[in-house]
Amino acid sequence: MSLFHHLFLPHHTNNQRAKILHPSALSVIIGCFALFQILIGQVINRFPDILGYASQIPAGEIVQLTNSERQSRGLSQLKLNPELSAAALQKASDMFARNYWAHVSPGGVQPWFFITQAGYTYRYAGENLARDFSDPKSIIQAWLNSPTHRDNLLNSRYEDIGVAVVDGTLEGKDTTLVVQMFGTKLASAPAVGGRSASVVAKALEERPQPSHTPTPVPTTVAVQPGLPSAAAYLTSVEEPPKNFLGFSPFEITKFTSLGLLTLFAVVLLIDVIVVNRRKINRWTSKSFAHLVFIIILIIAAGTILRGQIL
Amino acid sequence: MSEIVFEKDFSRHPLHYFTLLCVLLVGLWGLFWFSYYPGMQFSIFISMAVSYVVWGIVHHREHHSLHLKIVMEYLLIAVFAVLLFGSILLRT
């Protein structure tokens, strides 16, 4: 208990300031964190099986959660369709290869191009995108919270689903992209009068098959080296590769960094309160200023780490 | 040369703390604004950390309590923050 007081609370043993706020302790923590980061990098390079990058988002669970939400609202379950999964994988690969985060590529290629290219002739189709989430439930919840994505997820017209979860680097960040594609085959859906051929591709849109043949911008979808092929991916849709520890290196860094920031914020808050209550006079830097700085950082980190949907 | 307790310090230099808060909030806004550009976010964050150290030096100078040990404390907190935040931002 005395060690706890010494490390984290203003105490007579630490000159009335938590030891971890002393320059000597701060230097040790900075050094240890830097070494820890170097060690993680080395382990990733030398022993990829132990700490290689691995997504914690099984595509199968995205499908299962989607169907649970639909079932709870009395809607039919969607069938996992290999062609839609292949289309989703190609879309994710294209986003990494061309470095964009959008439904329509910078070259003008729409999501429907990947669906038709995969051999799925659709009457209705839709696409949901997500990135930087750490678990499947958060993704489904984020989609449900957005009216347009929710409309796609709970659309009674869809019969099939395809999901791809791909890790890569997008806009300079290691990212896990989740592409969810919905569809109903042209042969299986009843004809609907007055189909529109002028549906604009936006976030989660249900798209009727145009009455004429779609004319996507001709382009070759370049699959990023190292990404699994569609066939390889489809065999592993239920079980994504996992490393020995079950955490990605970034998750370890994230938890450590946020944990240390939170610890310092708590210690500084206690320091400000205790010093003011006891009217302790010290000759140190301002704990309140440090606290404001750390709180701003935690807010920024929380926002940066939040997943995005499109 | 002892430090005065926070209430007195705050009431004596409200403008100092207001300036610090404004600088950090502008930086926070910049981090949100450039959410699509990690390089710019990191530059903004470095600027925030440098501003923070400069604020500490100016504040203690006004207080007549500036000492190398104090500067080191601000510097180490800034380095600590840059290391932690940088590892999150650049996803290393």
PDB file of C-alpha atoms in Angstrom, chain A:
ATOM      1  CA  MET A   1       0.000   0.000   0.000  1.00  0.00           C
ATOM      2  CA  SER A   2       2.878   2.330   0.769  1.00  0.00           C
ATOM      3  CA  LEU A   3       4.310   1.588  -2.684  1.00  0.00           C
ATOM      4  CA  PHE A   4       0.938   2.482  -4.197  1.00  0.00           C
ATOM      5  CA  HIS A   5       0.925   5.783  -2.294  1.00  0.00           C
ATOM      6  CA  HIS A   6       4.506   6.407  -3.307  1.00  0.00           C
ATOM      7  CA  LEU A   7       3.826   5.802  -7.009  1.00  0.00           C
ATOM      8  CA  PHE A   8       0.400   7.341  -7.489  1.00  0.00           C
ATOM      9  CA  LEU A   9      -0.455   9.772  -4.656  1.00  0.00           C
ATOM     10  CA  PRO A  10       1.128  12.908  -3.172  1.00  0.00           C
ATOM     11  CA  HIS A  11       2.913  11.532  -0.136  1.00  0.00           C
ATOM     12  CA  HIS A  12       5.752  12.486   2.194  1.00  0.00           C
ATOM     13  CA  THR A  13       7.881   9.706   0.653  1.00  0.00           C
ATOM     14  CA  ASN A  14       7.681  11.231  -2.824  1.00  0.00           C
ATOM     15  CA  ASN A  15       8.061  14.898  -1.921  1.00  0.00           C
ATOM     16  CA  GLN A  16       4.263  15.394  -2.107  1.00  0.00           C
ATOM     17  CA  ARG A  17       4.004  14.396  -5.740  1.00  0.00           C
ATOM     18  CA  ALA A  18       3.166  10.973  -7.198  1.00  0.00           C
ATOM     19  CA  LYS A  19       6.424   9.295  -8.144  1.00  0.00           C
ATOM     20  CA  ILE A  20       5.271   8.540 -11.705  1.00  0.00           C
ATOM     21  CA  LEU A  21       5.014  12.308 -12.302  1.00  0.00           C
ATOM     22  CA  HIS A  22       8.666  12.855 -11.391  1.00  0.00           C
ATOM     23  CA  PRO A  23      11.027  13.469 -14.343  1.00  0.00           C
ATOM     24  CA  SER A  24      13.061  10.357 -13.498  1.00  0.00           C
ATOM     25  CA  ALA A  25       9.989   8.100 -13.555  1.00  0.00           C
ATOM     26  CA  LEU A  26       8.664   9.780 -16.703  1.00  0.00           C
ATOM     27  CA  SER A  27      11.989   9.150 -18.443  1.00  0.00           C
ATOM     28  CA  VAL A  28      11.834   5.462 -17.470  1.00  0.00           C
ATOM     29  CA  ILE A  29       8.223   5.140 -18.718  1.00  0.00           C
ATOM     30  CA  ILE A  30       9.083   6.864 -22.026  1.00  0.00           C
ATOM     31  CA  GLY A  31      12.092   4.568 -22.470  1.00  0.00           C
ATOM     32  CA  CYS A  32      10.086   1.435 -21.641  1.00  0.00           C
ATOM     33  CA  PHE A  33       7.287   2.392 -24.041  1.00  0.00           C
ATOM     34  CA  ALA A  34       9.764   3.083 -26.858  1.00  0.00           C
ATOM     35  CA  LEU A  35      11.479  -0.276 -26.207  1.00  0.00           C
ATOM     36  CA  PHE A  36       8.086  -1.987 -26.095  1.00  0.00           C
ATOM     37  CA  GLN A  37       7.210  -0.546 -29.513  1.00  0.00           C
ATOM     38  CA  ILE A  38      10.564  -1.636 -30.954  1.00  0.00           C
ATOM     39  CA  LEU A  39      10.062  -5.117 -29.459  1.00  0.00           C
ATOM     40  CA  ILE A  40       6.591  -5.435 -31.015  1.00  0.00           C
ATOM     41  CA  GLY A  41       8.049  -4.435 -34.399  1.00  0.00           C
ATOM     42  CA  GLN A  42      10.811  -7.014 -34.081  1.00  0.00           C
ATOM     43  CA  VAL A  43       8.427  -9.808 -33.037  1.00  0.00           C
ATOM     44  CA  ILE A  44       6.104  -9.009 -35.966  1.00  0.00           C
ATOM     45  CA  ASN A  45       9.009  -9.231 -38.412  1.00  0.00           C
ATOM     46  CA  ARG A  46      10.699 -12.334 -36.972  1.00  0.00           C
ATOM     47  CA  PHE A  47       7.749 -14.326 -35.625  1.00  0.00           C
ATOM     48  CA  PRO A  48       4.654 -13.415 -37.667  1.00  0.00           C
ATOM     49  CA  ASP A  49       2.791 -16.429 -36.242  1.00  0.00           C
ATOM     50  CA  ILE A  50       3.007 -14.966 -32.745  1.00  0.00           C
ATOM     51  CA  LEU A  51       2.073 -11.370 -33.420  1.00  0.00           C
ATOM     52  CA  GLY A  52       1.229 -11.067 -37.105  1.00  0.00           C
ATOM     53  CA  TYR A  53      -1.572  -8.702 -38.037  1.00  0.00           C
ATOM     54  CA  ALA A  54      -4.923 -10.424 -37.652  1.00  0.00           C
ATOM     55  CA  SER A  55      -8.386  -9.019 -37.872  1.00  0.00           C
ATOM     56  CA  GLN A  56     -10.724  -9.818 -35.008  1.00  0.00           C
ATOM     57  CA  ILE A  57     -13.750  -9.445 -37.272  1.00  0.00           C
ATOM     58  CA  PRO A  58     -14.930 -12.792 -38.613  1.00  0.00           C
ATOM     59  CA  ALA A  59     -16.968 -12.253 -41.791  1.00  0.00           C
ATOM     60  CA  GLY A  60     -19.236 -15.104 -40.733  1.00  0.00           C
ATOM     61  CA  GLU A  61     -20.181 -13.216 -37.584  1.00  0.00           C
ATOM     62  CA  ILE A  62     -21.135 -10.133 -39.623  1.00  0.00           C
ATOM     63  CA  VAL A  63     -23.510 -12.353 -41.632  1.00  0.00           C
ATOM     64  CA  GLN A  64     -24.835 -14.015 -38.472  1.00  0.00           C
ATOM     65  CA  LEU A  65     -25.455 -10.704 -36.683  1.00  0.00           C
ATOM     66  CA  THR A  66     -27.120  -9.234 -39.773  1.00  0.00           C
ATOM     67  CA  ASN A  67     -29.459 -12.209 -39.946  1.00  0.00           C
ATOM     68  CA  SER A  68     -30.198 -12.002 -36.202  1.00  0.00           C
ATOM     69  CA  GLU A  69     -31.243  -8.368 -36.596  1.00  0.00           C
ATOM     70  CA  ARG A  70     -33.419  -9.235 -39.586  1.00  0.00           C
ATOM     71  CA  GLN A  71     -34.964 -12.228 -37.843  1.00  0.00           C
ATOM     72  CA  SER A  72     -35.815 -10.194 -34.743  1.00  0.00           C
ATOM     73  CA  ARG A  73     -37.816  -7.870 -37.012  1.00  0.00           C
ATOM     74  CA  GLY A  74     -39.642 -10.672 -38.793  1.00  0.00           C
ATOM     75  CA  LEU A  75     -37.562 -10.452 -41.977  1.00  0.00           C
ATOM     76  CA  SER A  76     -36.169 -13.375 -43.924  1.00  0.00           C
ATOM     77  CA  GLN A  77     -32.591 -14.507 -43.353  1.00  0.00           C
ATOM     78  CA  LEU A  78     -30.021 -13.727 -46.037  1.00  0.00           C
ATOM     79  CA  LYS A  79     -28.052 -16.530 -47.671  1.00  0.00           C
ATOM     80  CA  LEU A  80     -24.273 -16.198 -47.854  1.00  0.00           C
ATOM     81  CA  ASN A  81     -23.538 -15.951 -51.559  1.00  0.00           C
ATOM     82  CA  PRO A  82     -20.003 -16.799 -52.796  1.00  0.00           C
ATOM     83  CA  GLU A  83     -20.309 -14.439 -55.770  1.00  0.00           C
ATOM     84  CA  LEU A  84     -21.300 -11.504 -53.563  1.00  0.00           C
ATOM     85  CA  SER A  85     -18.452 -12.372 -51.165  1.00  0.00           C
ATOM     86  CA  ALA A  86     -16.070 -12.393 -54.120  1.00  0.00           C
ATOM     87  CA  ALA A  87     -17.471  -9.014 -55.231  1.00  0.00           C
ATOM     88  CA  ALA A  88     -16.999  -7.642 -51.698  1.00  0.00           C
ATOM     89  CA  LEU A  89     -13.415  -8.907 -51.655  1.00  0.00           C
ATOM     90  CA  GLN A  90     -12.692  -7.346 -55.040  1.00  0.00           C
ATOM     91  CA  LYS A  91     -14.173  -4.050 -53.844  1.00  0.00           C
ATOM     92  CA  ALA A  92     -12.017  -4.102 -50.689  1.00  0.00           C
ATOM     93  CA  SER A  93      -8.934  -4.987 -52.768  1.00  0.00           C
ATOM     94  CA  ASP A  94      -9.702  -2.135 -55.160  1.00  0.00           C
ATOM     95  CA  MET A  95     -10.031   0.321 -52.266  1.00  0.00           C
ATOM     96  CA  PHE A  96      -6.617  -0.678 -50.920  1.00  0.00           C
ATOM     97  CA  ALA A  97      -4.999  -0.752 -54.372  1.00  0.00           C
ATOM     98  CA  ARG A  98      -6.358   2.678 -55.369  1.00  0.00           C
ATOM     99  CA  ASN A  99      -6.232   4.104 -51.835  1.00  0.00           C
ATOM    100  CA  TYR A 100      -9.792   5.417 -51.533  1.00  0.00           C
ATOM    101  CA  TRP A 101     -12.579   5.281 -48.959  1.00  0.00           C
ATOM    102  CA  ALA A 102     -15.776   5.694 -50.962  1.00  0.00           C
ATOM    103  CA  HIS A 103     -18.544   3.766 -52.674  1.00  0.00           C
ATOM    104  CA  VAL A 104     -17.404   4.970 -56.073  1.00  0.00           C
ATOM    105  CA  SER A 105     -13.707   4.710 -56.948  1.00  0.00           C
ATOM    106  CA  PRO A 106     -11.727   7.776 -58.097  1.00  0.00           C
ATOM    107  CA  GLY A 107     -11.950   6.273 -61.603  1.00  0.00           C
ATOM    108  CA  GLY A 108     -15.763   6.206 -61.405  1.00  0.00           C
ATOM    109  CA  VAL A 109     -16.183   2.461 -60.852  1.00  0.00           C
ATOM    110  CA  GLN A 110     -19.401   1.821 -58.944  1.00  0.00           C
ATOM    111  CA  PRO A 111     -19.981  -1.058 -56.500  1.00  0.00           C
ATOM    112  CA  TRP A 112     -22.340  -2.744 -58.965  1.00  0.00           C
ATOM    113  CA  PHE A 113     -19.430  -3.309 -61.332  1.00  0.00           C
ATOM    114  CA  PHE A 114     -17.803  -5.712 -58.848  1.00  0.00           C
ATOM    115  CA  ILE A 115     -21.083  -7.539 -58.350  1.00  0.00           C
ATOM    116  CA  THR A 116     -21.670  -8.127 -62.058  1.00  0.00           C
ATOM    117  CA  GLN A 117     -17.981  -8.920 -62.592  1.00  0.00           C
ATOM    118  CA  ALA A 118     -18.233 -11.655 -59.951  1.00  0.00           C
ATOM    119  CA  GLY A 119     -21.015 -13.261 -61.997  1.00  0.00           C
ATOM    120  CA  TYR A 120     -23.984 -12.161 -59.891  1.00  0.00           C
ATOM    121  CA  THR A 121     -26.796 -10.795 -62.048  1.00  0.00           C
ATOM    122  CA  TYR A 122     -28.824  -8.697 -59.688  1.00  0.00           C
ATOM    123  CA  ARG A 123     -32.243  -7.173 -59.596  1.00  0.00           C
ATOM    124  CA  TYR A 124     -31.488  -5.348 -56.373  1.00  0.00           C
ATOM    125  CA  ALA A 125     -28.109  -4.644 -54.861  1.00  0.00           C
ATOM    126  CA  GLY A 126     -26.674  -2.598 -52.033  1.00  0.00           C
ATOM    127  CA  GLU A 127     -23.394  -1.974 -50.255  1.00  0.00           C
ATOM    128  CA  ASN A 128     -22.363  -1.085 -46.701  1.00  0.00           C
ATOM    129  CA  LEU A 129     -18.785  -0.182 -45.785  1.00  0.00           C
ATOM    130  CA  ALA A 130     -16.989   0.017 -42.445  1.00  0.00           C
ATOM    131  CA  ARG A 131     -13.403   0.577 -41.368  1.00  0.00           C
ATOM    132  CA  ASP A 132     -11.313   0.731 -38.188  1.00  0.00           C
ATOM    133  CA  PHE A 133     -13.755  -1.170 -35.985  1.00  0.00           C
ATOM    134  CA  SER A 134     -12.425  -3.742 -33.557  1.00  0.00           C
ATOM    135  CA  ASP A 135     -15.431  -6.038 -33.252  1.00  0.00           C
ATOM    136  CA  PRO A 136     -18.416  -7.132 -35.387  1.00  0.00           C
ATOM    137  CA  LYS A 137     -21.126  -6.006 -32.934  1.00  0.00           C
ATOM    138  CA  SER A 138     -19.916  -2.393 -33.041  1.00  0.00           C
ATOM    139  CA  ILE A 139     -20.081  -2.435 -36.840  1.00  0.00           C
ATOM    140  CA  ILE A 140     -23.638  -3.774 -36.935  1.00  0.00           C
ATOM    141  CA  GLN A 141     -24.666  -1.248 -34.267  1.00  0.00           C
ATOM    142  CA  ALA A 142     -23.105   1.634 -36.216  1.00  0.00           C
ATOM    143  CA  TRP A 143     -24.936   0.551 -39.369  1.00  0.00           C
ATOM    144  CA  LEU A 144     -28.214   0.223 -37.453  1.00  0.00           C
ATOM    145  CA  ASN A 145     -27.748   3.735 -36.034  1.00  0.00           C
ATOM    146  CA  SER A 146     -27.471   5.216 -39.527  1.00  0.00           C
ATOM    147  CA  PRO A 147     -30.864   5.404 -41.298  1.00  0.00           C
ATOM    148  CA  THR A 148     -29.487   4.725 -44.789  1.00  0.00           C
ATOM    149  CA  HIS A 149     -27.302   1.799 -43.703  1.00  0.00           C
ATOM    150  CA  ARG A 150     -30.147   0.465 -41.595  1.00  0.00           C
ATOM    151  CA  ASP A 151     -32.445   0.539 -44.640  1.00  0.00           C
ATOM    152  CA  ASN A 152     -29.963  -1.665 -46.469  1.00  0.00           C
ATOM    153  CA  LEU A 153     -29.446  -4.049 -43.563  1.00  0.00           C
ATOM    154  CA  LEU A 154     -33.177  -4.521 -42.988  1.00  0.00           C
ATOM    155  CA  ASN A 155     -34.392  -4.413 -46.566  1.00  0.00           C
ATOM    156  CA  SER A 156     -36.967  -7.122 -47.255  1.00  0.00           C
ATOM    157  CA  ARG A 157     -36.066  -7.201 -50.951  1.00  0.00           C
ATOM    158  CA  TYR A 158     -32.637  -8.687 -50.413  1.00  0.00           C
ATOM    159  CA  GLU A 159     -32.106 -12.441 -50.431  1.00  0.00           C
ATOM    160  CA  ASP A 160     -28.314 -12.824 -50.554  1.00  0.00           C
ATOM    161  CA  ILE A 161     -25.368 -11.388 -48.699  1.00  0.00           C
ATOM    162  CA  GLY A 162     -21.604 -11.341 -49.208  1.00  0.00           C
ATOM    163  CA  VAL A 163     -19.035 -10.022 -46.746  1.00  0.00           C
ATOM    164  CA  ALA A 164     -15.310  -9.417 -46.999  1.00  0.00           C
ATOM    165  CA  VAL A 165     -13.018  -8.402 -44.144  1.00  0.00           C
ATOM    166  CA  VAL A 166      -9.588  -7.379 -45.391  1.00  0.00           C
ATOM    167  CA  ASP A 167      -6.588  -5.904 -43.569  1.00  0.00           C
ATOM    168  CA  GLY A 168      -4.311  -3.456 -45.351  1.00  0.00           C
ATOM    169  CA  THR A 169      -3.023   0.097 -45.460  1.00  0.00           C
ATOM    170  CA  LEU A 170      -5.501   2.775 -46.472  1.00  0.00           C
ATOM    171  CA  GLU A 171      -4.735   6.502 -46.516  1.00  0.00           C
ATOM    172  CA  GLY A 172      -1.534   5.821 -44.587  1.00  0.00           C
ATOM    173  CA  LYS A 173      -3.152   3.783 -41.808  1.00  0.00           C
ATOM    174  CA  ASP A 174      -3.243   0.064 -41.085  1.00  0.00           C
ATOM    175  CA  THR A 175      -6.926  -0.586 -41.510  1.00  0.00           C
ATOM    176  CA  THR A 176      -9.452  -3.388 -41.404  1.00  0.00           C
ATOM    177  CA  LEU A 177     -12.010  -2.820 -44.134  1.00  0.00           C
ATOM    178  CA  VAL A 178     -15.406  -4.492 -43.990  1.00  0.00           C
ATOM    179  CA  VAL A 179     -17.431  -4.615 -47.200  1.00  0.00           C
ATOM    180  CA  GLN A 180     -20.974  -5.945 -46.971  1.00  0.00           C
ATOM    181  CA  MET A 181     -22.879  -6.507 -50.202  1.00  0.00           C
ATOM    182  CA  PHE A 182     -26.544  -7.338 -50.531  1.00  0.00           C
ATOM    183  CA  GLY A 183     -28.366  -8.631 -53.545  1.00  0.00           C
ATOM    184  CA  THR A 184     -31.315 -10.376 -55.069  1.00  0.00           C
ATOM    185  CA  LYS A 185     -30.775 -12.325 -58.255  1.00  0.00           C
ATOM    186  CA  LEU A 186     -32.599 -11.196 -61.345  1.00  0.00           C
ATOM    187  CA  ALA A 187     -34.237 -14.592 -61.767  1.00  0.00           C
ATOM    188  CA  SER A 188     -35.452 -14.958 -58.181  1.00  0.00           C
ATOM    189  CA  ALA A 189     -37.145 -11.612 -57.525  1.00  0.00           C
ATOM    190  CA  PRO A 190     -40.592 -10.758 -58.807  1.00  0.00           C
ATOM    191  CA  ALA A 191     -40.627  -8.048 -61.437  1.00  0.00           C
ATOM    192  CA  VAL A 192     -41.417  -4.621 -60.111  1.00  0.00           C
ATOM    193  CA  GLY A 193     -43.112  -2.108 -62.396  1.00  0.00           C
ATOM    194  CA  GLY A 194     -41.416   1.201 -63.110  1.00  0.00           C
ATOM    195  CA  ARG A 195     -37.873   0.212 -62.210  1.00  0.00           C
ATOM    196  CA  SER A 196     -35.593   3.152 -62.162  1.00  0.00           C
ATOM    197  CA  ALA A 197     -32.362   3.030 -64.028  1.00  0.00           C
ATOM    198  CA  SER A 198     -31.101   6.294 -62.636  1.00  0.00           C
ATOM    199  CA  VAL A 199     -30.306   5.406 -59.081  1.00  0.00           C
ATOM    200  CA  VAL A 200     -27.326   7.283 -57.806  1.00  0.00           C
ATOM    201  CA  ALA A 201     -24.815   5.183 -55.944  1.00  0.00           C
ATOM    202  CA  LYS A 202     -24.575   6.464 -52.405  1.00  0.00           C
ATOM    203  CA  ALA A 203     -23.790   5.017 -49.044  1.00  0.00           C
ATOM    204  CA  LEU A 204     -26.129   2.134 -48.519  1.00  0.00           C
ATOM    205  CA  GLU A 205     -28.325   2.194 -51.385  1.00  0.00           C
ATOM    206  CA  GLU A 206     -30.616  -0.459 -52.653  1.00  0.00           C
ATOM    207  CA  ARG A 207     -30.090  -0.471 -56.359  1.00  0.00           C
ATOM    208  CA  PRO A 208     -32.528  -1.927 -58.854  1.00  0.00           C
ATOM    209  CA  GLN A 209     -30.948  -3.550 -61.885  1.00  0.00           C
ATOM    210  CA  PRO A 210     -31.196  -1.049 -64.713  1.00  0.00           C
ATOM    211  CA  SER A 211     -33.243  -2.115 -67.690  1.00  0.00           C
ATOM    212  CA  HIS A 212     -30.220  -1.748 -69.915  1.00  0.00           C
ATOM    213  CA  THR A 213     -26.828  -3.345 -69.509  1.00  0.00           C
ATOM    214  CA  PRO A 214     -24.752  -1.410 -66.980  1.00  0.00           C
ATOM    215  CA  THR A 215     -21.791   0.369 -68.482  1.00  0.00           C
ATOM    216  CA  PRO A 216     -19.153   0.630 -65.802  1.00  0.00           C
ATOM    217  CA  VAL A 217     -15.993   2.532 -66.457  1.00  0.00           C
ATOM    218  CA  PRO A 218     -13.717  -0.086 -67.988  1.00  0.00           C
ATOM    219  CA  THR A 219     -10.963  -0.808 -65.555  1.00  0.00           C
ATOM    220  CA  THR A 220      -8.968  -3.702 -64.240  1.00  0.00           C
ATOM    221  CA  VAL A 221      -9.391  -4.290 -60.548  1.00  0.00           C
ATOM    222  CA  ALA A 222      -5.876  -4.584 -59.254  1.00  0.00           C
ATOM    223  CA  VAL A 223      -5.722  -6.874 -56.270  1.00  0.00           C
ATOM    224  CA  GLN A 224      -3.093  -5.724 -53.794  1.00  0.00           C
ATOM    225  CA  PRO A 225      -0.219  -8.182 -53.473  1.00  0.00           C
ATOM    226  CA  GLY A 226      -0.551 -10.244 -50.375  1.00  0.00           C
ATOM    227  CA  LEU A 227      -4.310 -10.130 -50.261  1.00  0.00           C
ATOM    228  CA  PRO A 228      -6.076 -13.479 -50.478  1.00  0.00           C
ATOM    229  CA  SER A 229      -7.682 -14.425 -53.752  1.00  0.00           C
ATOM    230  CA  ALA A 230     -11.460 -14.589 -53.848  1.00  0.00           C
ATOM    231  CA  ALA A 231     -11.428 -18.386 -53.921  1.00  0.00           C
ATOM    232  CA  ALA A 232      -9.014 -18.612 -51.010  1.00  0.00           C
ATOM    233  CA  TYR A 233     -11.030 -16.078 -49.085  1.00  0.00           C
ATOM    234  CA  LEU A 234     -14.339 -17.854 -49.556  1.00  0.00           C
ATOM    235  CA  THR A 235     -13.052 -21.038 -47.996  1.00  0.00           C
ATOM    236  CA  SER A 236     -12.018 -19.129 -44.897  1.00  0.00           C
ATOM    237  CA  VAL A 237     -14.971 -16.791 -44.519  1.00  0.00           C
ATOM    238  CA  GLU A 238     -16.009 -18.271 -41.178  1.00  0.00           C
ATOM    239  CA  GLU A 239     -12.556 -18.379 -39.632  1.00  0.00           C
ATOM    240  CA  PRO A 240     -10.220 -15.497 -40.414  1.00  0.00           C
ATOM    241  CA  PRO A 241      -6.550 -16.099 -39.676  1.00  0.00           C
ATOM    242  CA  LYS A 242      -5.619 -15.385 -36.088  1.00  0.00           C
ATOM    243  CA  ASN A 243      -2.230 -14.993 -34.524  1.00  0.00           C
ATOM    244  CA  PHE A 244      -0.997 -16.841 -31.474  1.00  0.00           C
ATOM    245  CA  LEU A 245      -2.068 -14.157 -28.992  1.00  0.00           C
ATOM    246  CA  GLY A 246      -5.385 -13.330 -30.655  1.00  0.00           C
ATOM    247  CA  PHE A 247      -4.600  -9.574 -30.740  1.00  0.00           C
ATOM    248  CA  SER A 248      -3.273  -7.459 -33.555  1.00  0.00           C
ATOM    249  CA  PRO A 249      -0.085  -5.461 -32.787  1.00  0.00           C
ATOM    250  CA  PHE A 250      -2.065  -2.251 -33.136  1.00  0.00           C
ATOM    251  CA  GLU A 251      -4.612  -3.412 -30.577  1.00  0.00           C
ATOM    252  CA  ILE A 252      -1.794  -4.063 -28.093  1.00  0.00           C
ATOM    253  CA  THR A 253      -0.344  -0.601 -28.787  1.00  0.00           C
ATOM    254  CA  LYS A 254      -3.795   0.990 -28.571  1.00  0.00           C
ATOM    255  CA  PHE A 255      -4.641  -0.569 -25.209  1.00  0.00           C
ATOM    256  CA  THR A 256      -1.207   0.251 -23.787  1.00  0.00           C
ATOM    257  CA  SER A 257      -1.269   3.874 -25.005  1.00  0.00           C
ATOM    258  CA  LEU A 258      -4.840   4.561 -23.903  1.00  0.00           C
ATOM    259  CA  GLY A 259      -4.192   2.772 -20.598  1.00  0.00           C
ATOM    260  CA  LEU A 260      -1.132   4.933 -19.867  1.00  0.00           C
ATOM    261  CA  LEU A 261      -2.938   8.150 -20.876  1.00  0.00           C
ATOM    262  CA  THR A 262      -5.879   7.266 -18.623  1.00  0.00           C
ATOM    263  CA  LEU A 263      -3.556   6.340 -15.735  1.00  0.00           C
ATOM    264  CA  PHE A 264      -1.773   9.686 -16.007  1.00  0.00           C
ATOM    265  CA  ALA A 265      -5.070  11.583 -16.237  1.00  0.00           C
ATOM    266  CA  VAL A 266      -6.322   9.884 -13.039  1.00  0.00           C
ATOM    267  CA  VAL A 267      -3.032  10.437 -11.163  1.00  0.00           C
ATOM    268  CA  LEU A 268      -2.961  14.115 -12.227  1.00  0.00           C
ATOM    269  CA  LEU A 269      -6.596  14.617 -11.211  1.00  0.00           C
ATOM    270  CA  ILE A 270      -5.918  13.112  -7.779  1.00  0.00           C
ATOM    271  CA  ASP A 271      -2.798  15.266  -7.520  1.00  0.00           C
ATOM    272  CA  VAL A 272      -4.725  18.493  -8.282  1.00  0.00           C
ATOM    273  CA  ILE A 273      -7.455  17.612  -5.755  1.00  0.00           C
ATOM    274  CA  VAL A 274      -5.148  16.451  -2.946  1.00  0.00           C
ATOM    275  CA  VAL A 275      -2.687  19.327  -3.303  1.00  0.00           C
ATOM    276  CA  ASN A 276      -5.498  21.886  -3.176  1.00  0.00           C
ATOM    277  CA  ARG A 277      -7.239  20.247  -0.231  1.00  0.00           C
ATOM    278  CA  ARG A 278      -4.088  19.948   1.823  1.00  0.00           C
ATOM    279  CA  LYS A 279      -2.831  23.367   0.639  1.00  0.00           C
ATOM    280  CA  ILE A 280       0.511  21.784  -0.200  1.00  0.00           C
ATOM    281  CA  ASN A 281       3.134  24.202  -1.460  1.00  0.00           C
ATOM    282  CA  ARG A 282       5.447  22.701  -4.077  1.00  0.00           C
ATOM    283  CA  TRP A 283       7.869  23.902  -6.663  1.00  0.00           C
ATOM    284  CA  THR A 284       6.857  21.819  -9.650  1.00  0.00           C
ATOM    285  CA  SER A 285       5.192  22.123 -13.029  1.00  0.00           C
ATOM    286  CA  LYS A 286       1.407  22.642 -13.089  1.00  0.00           C
ATOM    287  CA  SER A 287      -0.505  19.389 -12.732  1.00  0.00           C
ATOM    288  CA  PHE A 288      -3.691  21.116 -13.877  1.00  0.00           C
ATOM    289  CA  ALA A 289      -2.053  22.137 -17.165  1.00  0.00           C
ATOM    290  CA  HIS A 290      -0.787  18.556 -17.655  1.00  0.00           C
ATOM    291  CA  LEU A 291      -4.288  17.264 -16.917  1.00  0.00           C
ATOM    292  CA  VAL A 292      -5.898  19.551 -19.527  1.00  0.00           C
ATOM    293  CA  PHE A 293      -3.303  18.466 -22.096  1.00  0.00           C
ATOM    294  CA  ILE A 294      -3.813  14.743 -21.388  1.00  0.00           C
ATOM    295  CA  ILE A 295      -7.632  15.038 -21.441  1.00  0.00           C
ATOM    296  CA  ILE A 296      -7.511  16.781 -24.843  1.00  0.00           C
ATOM    297  CA  LEU A 297      -5.292  13.923 -26.044  1.00  0.00           C
ATOM    298  CA  ILE A 298      -7.689  11.254 -24.799  1.00  0.00           C
ATOM    299  CA  ILE A 299     -10.587  13.001 -26.595  1.00  0.00           C
ATOM    300  CA  ALA A 300      -8.553  13.189 -29.813  1.00  0.00           C
ATOM    301  CA  ALA A 301      -7.391   9.557 -29.535  1.00  0.00           C
ATOM    302  CA  GLY A 302     -10.954   8.373 -28.878  1.00  0.00           C
ATOM    303  CA  THR A 303     -12.165  10.149 -32.006  1.00  0.00           C
ATOM    304  CA  ILE A 304      -9.302   8.914 -34.170  1.00  0.00           C
ATOM    305  CA  LEU A 305      -9.829   5.323 -33.027  1.00  0.00           C
ATOM    306  CA  ARG A 306     -13.556   5.392 -33.678  1.00  0.00           C
ATOM    307  CA  GLY A 307     -14.565   3.263 -36.641  1.00  0.00           C
ATOM    308  CA  GLN A 308     -16.165   4.826 -39.684  1.00  0.00           C
ATOM    309  CA  ILE A 309     -19.031   3.672 -41.832  1.00  0.00           C
ATOM    310  CA  LEU A 310     -19.920   4.662 -45.349  1.00  0.00           C
TER     311      LEU A 310
END
